[in-house]
Short mmCIF file of N, CA, C and O in Angstrom, two decimals:
data_model
loop_
_atom_site.label_atom_id
_atom_site.label_comp_id
_atom_site.label_asym_id
_atom_site.label_seq_id
_atom_site.Cartn_x
_atom_site.Cartn_y
_atom_site.Cartn_z
N MET A 1 76.40 33.99 97.22
CA MET A 1 75.97 34.21 98.58
C MET A 1 76.95 35.16 99.28
O MET A 1 78.15 35.03 99.15
N MET A 2 76.40 36.10 100.02
CA MET A 2 77.23 37.07 100.73
C MET A 2 77.68 36.49 102.06
O MET A 2 76.92 35.83 102.75
N LYS A 3 78.92 36.75 102.40
CA LYS A 3 79.42 36.38 103.73
C LYS A 3 79.18 37.58 104.63
O LYS A 3 79.79 38.63 104.44
N VAL A 4 78.31 37.43 105.59
CA VAL A 4 77.91 38.57 106.41
C VAL A 4 78.36 38.43 107.87
O VAL A 4 77.85 39.14 108.73
N ASP A 5 79.32 37.56 108.14
CA ASP A 5 79.78 37.38 109.51
C ASP A 5 80.22 38.70 110.15
O ASP A 5 79.88 38.98 111.30
N LYS A 6 80.95 39.51 109.40
CA LYS A 6 81.42 40.79 109.94
C LYS A 6 80.26 41.77 110.15
O LYS A 6 80.30 42.59 111.07
N ILE A 7 79.24 41.68 109.30
CA ILE A 7 78.08 42.57 109.41
C ILE A 7 77.41 42.38 110.77
O ILE A 7 76.99 43.34 111.42
N HIS A 8 77.32 41.14 111.23
CA HIS A 8 76.68 40.85 112.51
C HIS A 8 77.42 41.47 113.69
O HIS A 8 76.84 41.67 114.75
N GLN A 9 78.69 41.77 113.52
CA GLN A 9 79.49 42.31 114.61
C GLN A 9 79.50 43.83 114.65
O GLN A 9 80.02 44.42 115.59
N LEU A 10 78.94 44.47 113.63
CA LEU A 10 78.93 45.93 113.59
C LEU A 10 77.94 46.49 114.59
O LEU A 10 76.87 45.95 114.80
N ALA A 11 78.32 47.61 115.19
CA ALA A 11 77.41 48.35 116.06
C ALA A 11 76.83 49.48 115.24
O ALA A 11 77.57 50.24 114.61
N MET A 12 75.49 49.57 115.22
CA MET A 12 74.83 50.58 114.40
C MET A 12 73.90 51.44 115.24
O MET A 12 73.15 50.93 116.06
N SER A 13 73.97 52.73 114.98
CA SER A 13 73.05 53.64 115.66
C SER A 13 71.90 53.99 114.73
O SER A 13 71.97 53.78 113.52
N ASP A 14 70.86 54.57 115.29
CA ASP A 14 69.69 54.95 114.50
C ASP A 14 69.98 56.09 113.52
O ASP A 14 69.24 56.29 112.58
N ASN A 15 71.05 56.84 113.77
CA ASN A 15 71.34 57.97 112.89
C ASN A 15 72.37 57.65 111.81
O ASN A 15 72.85 58.54 111.13
N GLY A 16 72.72 56.36 111.65
CA GLY A 16 73.59 55.96 110.55
C GLY A 16 75.06 55.81 110.89
O GLY A 16 75.87 55.58 110.01
N PHE A 17 75.41 55.92 112.15
CA PHE A 17 76.79 55.71 112.57
C PHE A 17 77.01 54.22 112.74
O PHE A 17 76.26 53.54 113.45
N VAL A 18 78.04 53.69 112.08
CA VAL A 18 78.35 52.26 112.14
C VAL A 18 79.78 52.11 112.64
O VAL A 18 80.70 52.75 112.12
N PHE A 19 79.97 51.27 113.64
CA PHE A 19 81.29 51.05 114.23
C PHE A 19 81.67 49.59 114.09
O PHE A 19 80.88 48.69 114.41
N ASP A 20 82.88 49.35 113.60
CA ASP A 20 83.42 48.00 113.48
C ASP A 20 84.37 47.77 114.65
O ASP A 20 85.49 48.29 114.67
N PRO A 21 83.95 46.99 115.65
CA PRO A 21 84.80 46.78 116.83
C PRO A 21 86.06 45.98 116.55
O PRO A 21 87.03 46.05 117.30
N LEU A 22 86.08 45.24 115.45
CA LEU A 22 87.25 44.44 115.12
C LEU A 22 88.41 45.29 114.61
O LEU A 22 89.57 44.99 114.88
N THR A 23 88.08 46.35 113.88
CA THR A 23 89.13 47.20 113.31
C THR A 23 89.23 48.57 113.97
O THR A 23 90.23 49.25 113.83
N GLY A 24 88.14 48.97 114.64
CA GLY A 24 88.10 50.30 115.23
C GLY A 24 87.64 51.37 114.24
O GLY A 24 87.52 52.54 114.59
N TYR A 25 87.34 50.97 113.02
CA TYR A 25 86.87 51.92 112.01
C TYR A 25 85.40 52.24 112.22
O TYR A 25 84.63 51.40 112.68
N SER A 26 85.03 53.44 111.84
CA SER A 26 83.62 53.81 111.87
C SER A 26 83.21 54.33 110.50
O SER A 26 84.04 54.81 109.73
N TYR A 27 81.95 54.21 110.22
CA TYR A 27 81.39 54.58 108.93
C TYR A 27 80.06 55.30 109.16
O TYR A 27 79.43 55.14 110.20
N ASN A 28 79.65 56.06 108.18
CA ASN A 28 78.33 56.67 108.18
C ASN A 28 77.57 56.12 106.98
O ASN A 28 78.11 56.05 105.88
N VAL A 29 76.34 55.72 107.22
CA VAL A 29 75.49 55.24 106.14
C VAL A 29 74.20 56.05 106.13
O VAL A 29 73.77 56.58 107.16
N ASN A 30 73.60 56.13 104.96
CA ASN A 30 72.32 56.83 104.85
C ASN A 30 71.20 55.88 105.26
O ASN A 30 71.43 54.73 105.65
N GLU A 31 69.98 56.36 105.14
CA GLU A 31 68.82 55.57 105.55
C GLU A 31 68.72 54.25 104.79
O GLU A 31 68.42 53.20 105.37
N THR A 32 69.03 54.29 103.50
CA THR A 32 68.98 53.07 102.69
C THR A 32 70.05 52.07 103.15
O THR A 32 69.77 50.89 103.31
N GLY A 33 71.26 52.56 103.38
CA GLY A 33 72.33 51.69 103.86
C GLY A 33 72.01 51.07 105.20
O GLY A 33 72.26 49.88 105.43
N ARG A 34 71.45 51.87 106.08
CA ARG A 34 71.07 51.37 107.41
C ARG A 34 70.01 50.28 107.28
O ARG A 34 70.07 49.24 107.94
N PHE A 35 69.06 50.50 106.38
CA PHE A 35 68.00 49.52 106.14
C PHE A 35 68.58 48.21 105.59
O PHE A 35 68.21 47.12 106.03
N ILE A 36 69.49 48.32 104.63
CA ILE A 36 70.11 47.13 104.05
C ILE A 36 70.90 46.36 105.10
O ILE A 36 70.81 45.13 105.19
N LEU A 37 71.67 47.06 105.92
CA LEU A 37 72.43 46.39 106.99
C LEU A 37 71.50 45.68 107.96
O LEU A 37 71.78 44.56 108.40
N LYS A 38 70.40 46.33 108.30
CA LYS A 38 69.42 45.72 109.20
C LYS A 38 68.88 44.43 108.59
O LYS A 38 68.79 43.40 109.28
N CYS A 39 68.54 44.47 107.32
CA CYS A 39 68.04 43.28 106.63
C CYS A 39 69.09 42.17 106.60
O CYS A 39 68.78 40.99 106.79
N MET A 40 70.35 42.55 106.37
CA MET A 40 71.42 41.55 106.36
C MET A 40 71.55 40.90 107.74
O MET A 40 71.74 39.69 107.84
N ASN A 41 71.44 41.70 108.78
CA ASN A 41 71.51 41.16 110.14
C ASN A 41 70.35 40.22 110.45
O ASN A 41 70.47 39.34 111.30
N GLU A 42 69.24 40.42 109.77
CA GLU A 42 68.08 39.55 109.95
C GLU A 42 68.19 38.27 109.14
O GLU A 42 67.31 37.41 109.19
N GLY A 43 69.28 38.15 108.36
CA GLY A 43 69.51 36.93 107.59
C GLY A 43 68.87 36.92 106.22
O GLY A 43 68.83 35.87 105.57
N LYS A 44 68.40 38.06 105.76
CA LYS A 44 67.78 38.11 104.44
C LYS A 44 68.85 38.03 103.35
O LYS A 44 69.94 38.57 103.51
N ASN A 45 68.51 37.37 102.25
CA ASN A 45 69.44 37.30 101.12
C ASN A 45 69.21 38.51 100.21
O ASN A 45 68.32 39.33 100.44
N LYS A 46 70.02 38.62 99.17
CA LYS A 46 70.00 39.79 98.30
C LYS A 46 68.62 40.03 97.69
O LYS A 46 68.11 41.15 97.69
N ASP A 47 68.00 38.98 97.16
CA ASP A 47 66.68 39.14 96.54
C ASP A 47 65.63 39.57 97.56
O ASP A 47 64.76 40.39 97.25
N GLU A 48 65.69 39.01 98.75
CA GLU A 48 64.74 39.40 99.80
C GLU A 48 64.94 40.86 100.20
O GLU A 48 63.96 41.59 100.42
N ILE A 49 66.18 41.29 100.26
CA ILE A 49 66.46 42.69 100.63
C ILE A 49 65.94 43.63 99.54
O ILE A 49 65.33 44.66 99.85
N ILE A 50 66.13 43.27 98.29
CA ILE A 50 65.62 44.10 97.19
C ILE A 50 64.10 44.21 97.29
O ILE A 50 63.53 45.29 97.15
N HIS A 51 63.45 43.11 97.57
CA HIS A 51 61.99 43.13 97.73
C HIS A 51 61.59 44.06 98.89
O HIS A 51 60.64 44.84 98.77
N CYS A 52 62.33 43.99 99.98
CA CYS A 52 62.05 44.86 101.13
C CYS A 52 62.28 46.34 100.77
O CYS A 52 61.53 47.21 101.22
N LEU A 53 63.33 46.61 99.99
CA LEU A 53 63.58 47.99 99.54
C LEU A 53 62.41 48.51 98.72
O LEU A 53 62.00 49.67 98.87
N LEU A 54 61.87 47.67 97.84
CA LEU A 54 60.73 48.06 97.02
C LEU A 54 59.54 48.45 97.89
O LEU A 54 58.87 49.45 97.62
N GLU A 55 59.30 47.68 98.92
CA GLU A 55 58.17 47.95 99.81
C GLU A 55 58.42 49.15 100.72
O GLU A 55 57.55 50.00 100.88
N GLU A 56 59.60 49.21 101.31
CA GLU A 56 59.89 50.25 102.30
C GLU A 56 60.00 51.64 101.67
O GLU A 56 59.50 52.62 102.24
N PHE A 57 60.65 51.73 100.53
CA PHE A 57 60.94 53.03 99.94
C PHE A 57 60.09 53.35 98.70
O PHE A 57 60.22 54.43 98.14
N GLU A 58 59.25 52.39 98.29
CA GLU A 58 58.38 52.59 97.14
C GLU A 58 59.14 53.11 95.92
O GLU A 58 58.81 54.15 95.34
N VAL A 59 60.19 52.39 95.57
CA VAL A 59 61.03 52.75 94.42
C VAL A 59 60.87 51.70 93.33
O VAL A 59 60.32 50.63 93.55
N GLU A 60 61.36 52.03 92.15
CA GLU A 60 61.33 51.09 91.02
C GLU A 60 62.37 49.99 91.24
O GLU A 60 63.38 50.19 91.93
N LEU A 61 62.14 48.86 90.62
CA LEU A 61 63.03 47.70 90.73
C LEU A 61 64.46 48.06 90.34
O LEU A 61 65.41 47.68 91.04
N ASP A 62 64.65 48.78 89.24
CA ASP A 62 66.00 49.13 88.79
C ASP A 62 66.76 49.92 89.86
O ASP A 62 67.94 49.66 90.09
N LEU A 63 66.09 50.86 90.49
CA LEU A 63 66.75 51.67 91.52
C LEU A 63 67.10 50.82 92.73
O LEU A 63 68.20 50.93 93.27
N ALA A 64 66.19 49.96 93.16
CA ALA A 64 66.45 49.09 94.30
C ALA A 64 67.64 48.17 94.02
O ALA A 64 68.52 48.00 94.87
N GLU A 65 67.68 47.60 92.82
CA GLU A 65 68.80 46.71 92.46
C GLU A 65 70.11 47.48 92.39
O GLU A 65 71.14 47.00 92.88
N ASN A 66 70.08 48.67 91.80
CA ASN A 66 71.30 49.48 91.71
C ASN A 66 71.80 49.88 93.09
O ASN A 66 73.00 49.81 93.36
N ASP A 67 70.89 50.31 93.96
CA ASP A 67 71.28 50.68 95.33
C ASP A 67 71.89 49.50 96.05
O ASP A 67 72.92 49.62 96.71
N MET A 68 71.25 48.34 95.93
CA MET A 68 71.75 47.14 96.60
C MET A 68 73.12 46.74 96.07
O MET A 68 74.04 46.47 96.85
N ASN A 69 73.28 46.73 94.76
CA ASN A 69 74.56 46.35 94.17
C ASN A 69 75.67 47.32 94.54
O ASN A 69 76.79 46.91 94.84
N TYR A 70 75.36 48.62 94.54
CA TYR A 70 76.36 49.62 94.92
C TYR A 70 76.76 49.45 96.38
O TYR A 70 77.95 49.48 96.72
N PHE A 71 75.77 49.26 97.24
CA PHE A 71 76.06 49.12 98.66
C PHE A 71 76.91 47.88 98.93
O PHE A 71 77.87 47.92 99.70
N ILE A 72 76.58 46.79 98.28
CA ILE A 72 77.36 45.55 98.42
C ILE A 72 78.79 45.78 97.94
O ILE A 72 79.75 45.33 98.58
N SER A 73 78.96 46.51 96.85
CA SER A 73 80.32 46.78 96.37
C SER A 73 81.10 47.61 97.37
O SER A 73 82.30 47.39 97.58
N GLN A 74 80.44 48.56 98.03
CA GLN A 74 81.11 49.37 99.03
C GLN A 74 81.47 48.55 100.26
O GLN A 74 82.55 48.70 100.84
N LEU A 75 80.58 47.66 100.67
CA LEU A 75 80.89 46.78 101.80
C LEU A 75 82.10 45.91 101.47
O LEU A 75 82.95 45.67 102.33
N SER A 76 82.19 45.48 100.24
CA SER A 76 83.32 44.67 99.81
C SER A 76 84.62 45.48 99.82
O SER A 76 85.66 45.00 100.28
N VAL A 77 84.56 46.73 99.34
CA VAL A 77 85.73 47.61 99.34
C VAL A 77 86.28 47.77 100.76
O VAL A 77 87.49 47.74 100.98
N TYR A 78 85.37 47.92 101.72
CA TYR A 78 85.78 48.11 103.12
C TYR A 78 85.97 46.78 103.86
O TYR A 78 86.12 46.76 105.07
N GLN A 79 85.94 45.70 103.10
CA GLN A 79 86.17 44.33 103.61
C GLN A 79 85.22 43.98 104.76
O GLN A 79 85.61 43.36 105.74
N LEU A 80 83.96 44.38 104.59
CA LEU A 80 82.94 44.04 105.58
C LEU A 80 82.12 42.83 105.16
O LEU A 80 81.37 42.29 105.95
N ILE A 81 82.27 42.44 103.89
CA ILE A 81 81.67 41.19 103.42
C ILE A 81 82.69 40.46 102.58
O ILE A 81 83.65 41.04 102.12
#
């Protein structure tokens, strides 16, 4: 299970700018990253987010899983989860 407490505190713009008010750091995410963060804020788990990626972007399961796993690893690197 992902710990998403910090994700809920991020400020996100429609153009992919993400600001962490706790650290003062800012990040840029692409459309897929913005979509995943939105899903996380809605309380969706990893499997639900992958299903949403399949529907929203009409991609293959392997690509959706790879994108999700990579994004989660990046969130972990930046200590956001």
